[in-house]
Amino acid sequence: MVTIKDVAREAGVSPKTVSRVVNDDPAVNGKTREAVAEIIRRMHYVPDHAARMMRMSHSSVVGLMTDAVATTPYSVDIVRGTQAGLREQSRTMLIANTDGDPGQEQEYWRVFRAHKVAGVVYATMYHRPVDLGAPDFERGIVLANCYSARRSHSSVVPDDEGGGYTQARHLIELGHRRIGIVSLSPVLRATVLRGAGYRTAFAEGGLLYDPALEIPGFITRPDGGEDLVAYDAALGLLRRADRPTAIICGNDQIAVQIYAAAAALGLSVPDDLSVIGFDDMAVITRTLKPMLTSVALPYFEIGRIAVDILGRVNGEIDGPVVPQVLVPCPLVVRQSCRQLV
Amino acid sequence: MVTIKDVAREAGVSPKTVSRVVNDDPAVNGKTREAVAEIIRRMHYVPDHAARMMRMSHSSVVGLMTDAVATTPYSVDIVRGTQAGLREQSRTMLIANTDGDPGQEQEYWRVFRAHKVAGVVYATMYHRPVDLGAPDFERGIVLANCYSARRSHSSVVPDDEGGGYTQARHLIELGHRRIGIVSLSPVLRATVLRGAGYRTAFAEGGLLYDPALEIPGFITRPDGGEDLVAYDAALGLLRRADRPTAIICGNDQIAVQIYAAAAALGLSVPDDLSVIGFDDMAVITRTLKPMLTSVALPYFEIGRIAVDILGRVNGEIDGPVVPQVLVPCPLVVRQSCRQLV
DNA sequence: GTCGCGTGTGACAGCGATGTCATCAACGGC
DNA sequence: GCCGTTGATGACATCGCTGTCACACGCGAC
């Protein structure tokens, strides 16, 4: 390994001067700076992170602690967003996947402490409350896609209520008056919040919210697993005499089954039935025929913003430390919803 | 921060003894060990990674360099597998996403050098050749889901040919004799390899390979993007007088469109048409009605094995350094293929 | 009593970087 | 010609940890 001393010797200056050049200290003569910089390039000198970190007693690495985010298709974009945010700060990311196991989580908190990470983004796969169990960790922690019931940390979460409102509003604007809903498991926070959004939009549009038209598309089994029953839910809705002209889905997977149910009944999307998804998972929305209109979960943005907030919490970036950021869920219009005359 | 000296003072021993306890050096009296360990627990002492790394001049962190793996639903499992492998070695992972930009990649090689990472897993989203452009990096590098055309590094790749063989073989064993293929873009290596697999299985089963029955489901646009045209491809196949009884898909997204095309023609899966996918993306395979039989891309295993090979390359794990590992693609049987009488 | 040996422990140096403070040359003002 | 100031550079200590080597002690062999 080539060290600062090697460079210093080669350049005929002291190590401290090389250090100054590396760190853009203005108190270096232009000529010296040039010469040293050239030698650094030539020798491929890269300052040792460990030594630097030791001297400066904090690292340029941020920890990303997740239950399963980094490893499931649903919310990987949080990772991408986090990484993008960190890149702007020339930082890197140490990633820890706990698989939801508290033992592993405990272990990784130790790792993060050992690495003196500059902060931690704590992300979850589902939008839900978390309890961090007071890890004795001195640097900032920001929650992404989750929030602290005790309000102990700042959080960045999707605006599920707004997302639900957007879904319903879009259909209402297209002229739909009978709207069915095939929702996520009722135990999820997202379901509750979006339900509130639906009602607001319905009320605004002068529609009545009819509980008979809302059916869960997922049911949670006693063992914690989930069964996707959207197909049957959709059949139930579509066989009614007063068949809805549009269906709001709790996520894009539900939409897949609704397409199938509609096809089975000889109904065409969007001519006979409009469908709007949630999540905007490219793999599904762009694969279905016709392509699925959906409301996006802004995971990339969530990650990015979490990093920003983390900077504020640590006082490295100017700006207020807000307790919670609601990130809007934008509408992505494709071909699955039709304007009623 | 509580340091080794703090612990030493508290325990009334020298820092070196504390160090011995932390590192399980047997040359410590049982009583001393107990006492020191207790104090360590009580004070929440965590050895400083930077200092340790500096002293020992290598890190317990492995770099994961990817083009987009960490951030796309397709191949995130490589990340999970890598992490799982590292966990067994009590290591952690520094993650770098280049978005395919050589400038970023260059930058991250520097970061990895600065961190003195113990090695690098270089993973790509698609199975393809790569040219690492000789980064002056001293520790081991293992390629995951890609390989070096110049054979300069060990690689771990999916056995696409075997996967193709498995798809075809499964259908043949179920009695199918006319099998259509809706493949990935012909420019992909996977397409070529799987094609070879199909032919082998066809030959074994005494079937003729009919080029008219193989149609691309994706086409690559001049701008590099891809268009999913599997729906039309499927219609073409299914409207033939000598309609195939089964279709092999290049991936699971293609299967979605084939389901749709079949439904449009009033054909039922699997009664009138058997469909077998590739990739085994849970979001799709378990969402379709009926659930999709597919051949899995063993991304998790690839990541895991890559870490193992990395250990061998670095001489930390016993075992031969093989130039390439082909990881089998297992068949996952669900409900989309039917036995012909 | 001396020696050798094994066991447990500590003193000390040094890994590579940087903060602090000292040094030194050049220069303008008196 | 002297002094204070400014600008550029270097000497040195230090961050937390561990490898090396030395030392102290107890014990058995001669």
PDB file of C-alpha atoms (C1' of nucleotides) in Angstrom, chain D residues 2-14:
ATOM      1  C1'  DC D   2      14.326  46.369  13.072  1.00  0.00           C
ATOM      2  C1'  DC D   3       9.713  44.665  13.821  1.00  0.00           C
ATOM      3  C1'  DG D   4       5.340  42.769  12.972  1.00  0.00           C
ATOM      4  C1'  DT D   5       2.690  40.366   9.618  1.00  0.00           C
ATOM      5  C1'  DT D   6       1.609  37.060   6.293  1.00  0.00           C
ATOM      6  C1'  DG D   7       2.214  32.758   3.860  1.00  0.00           C
ATOM      7  C1'  DA D   8       4.128  28.255   3.392  1.00  0.00           C
ATOM      8  C1'  DT D   9       5.893  24.325   5.459  1.00  0.00           C
ATOM      9  C1'  DG D  10       7.377  20.868   8.882  1.00  0.00           C
ATOM     10  C1'  DA D  11       8.008  18.394  13.628  1.00  0.00           C
ATOM     11  C1'  DC D  12       5.522  16.028  16.742  1.00  0.00           C
ATOM     12  C1'  DA D  13       1.968  13.981  19.239  1.00  0.00           C
ATOM     13  C1'  DT D  14      -1.986  11.393  19.007  1.00  0.00           C
TER      14       DT D  14
END
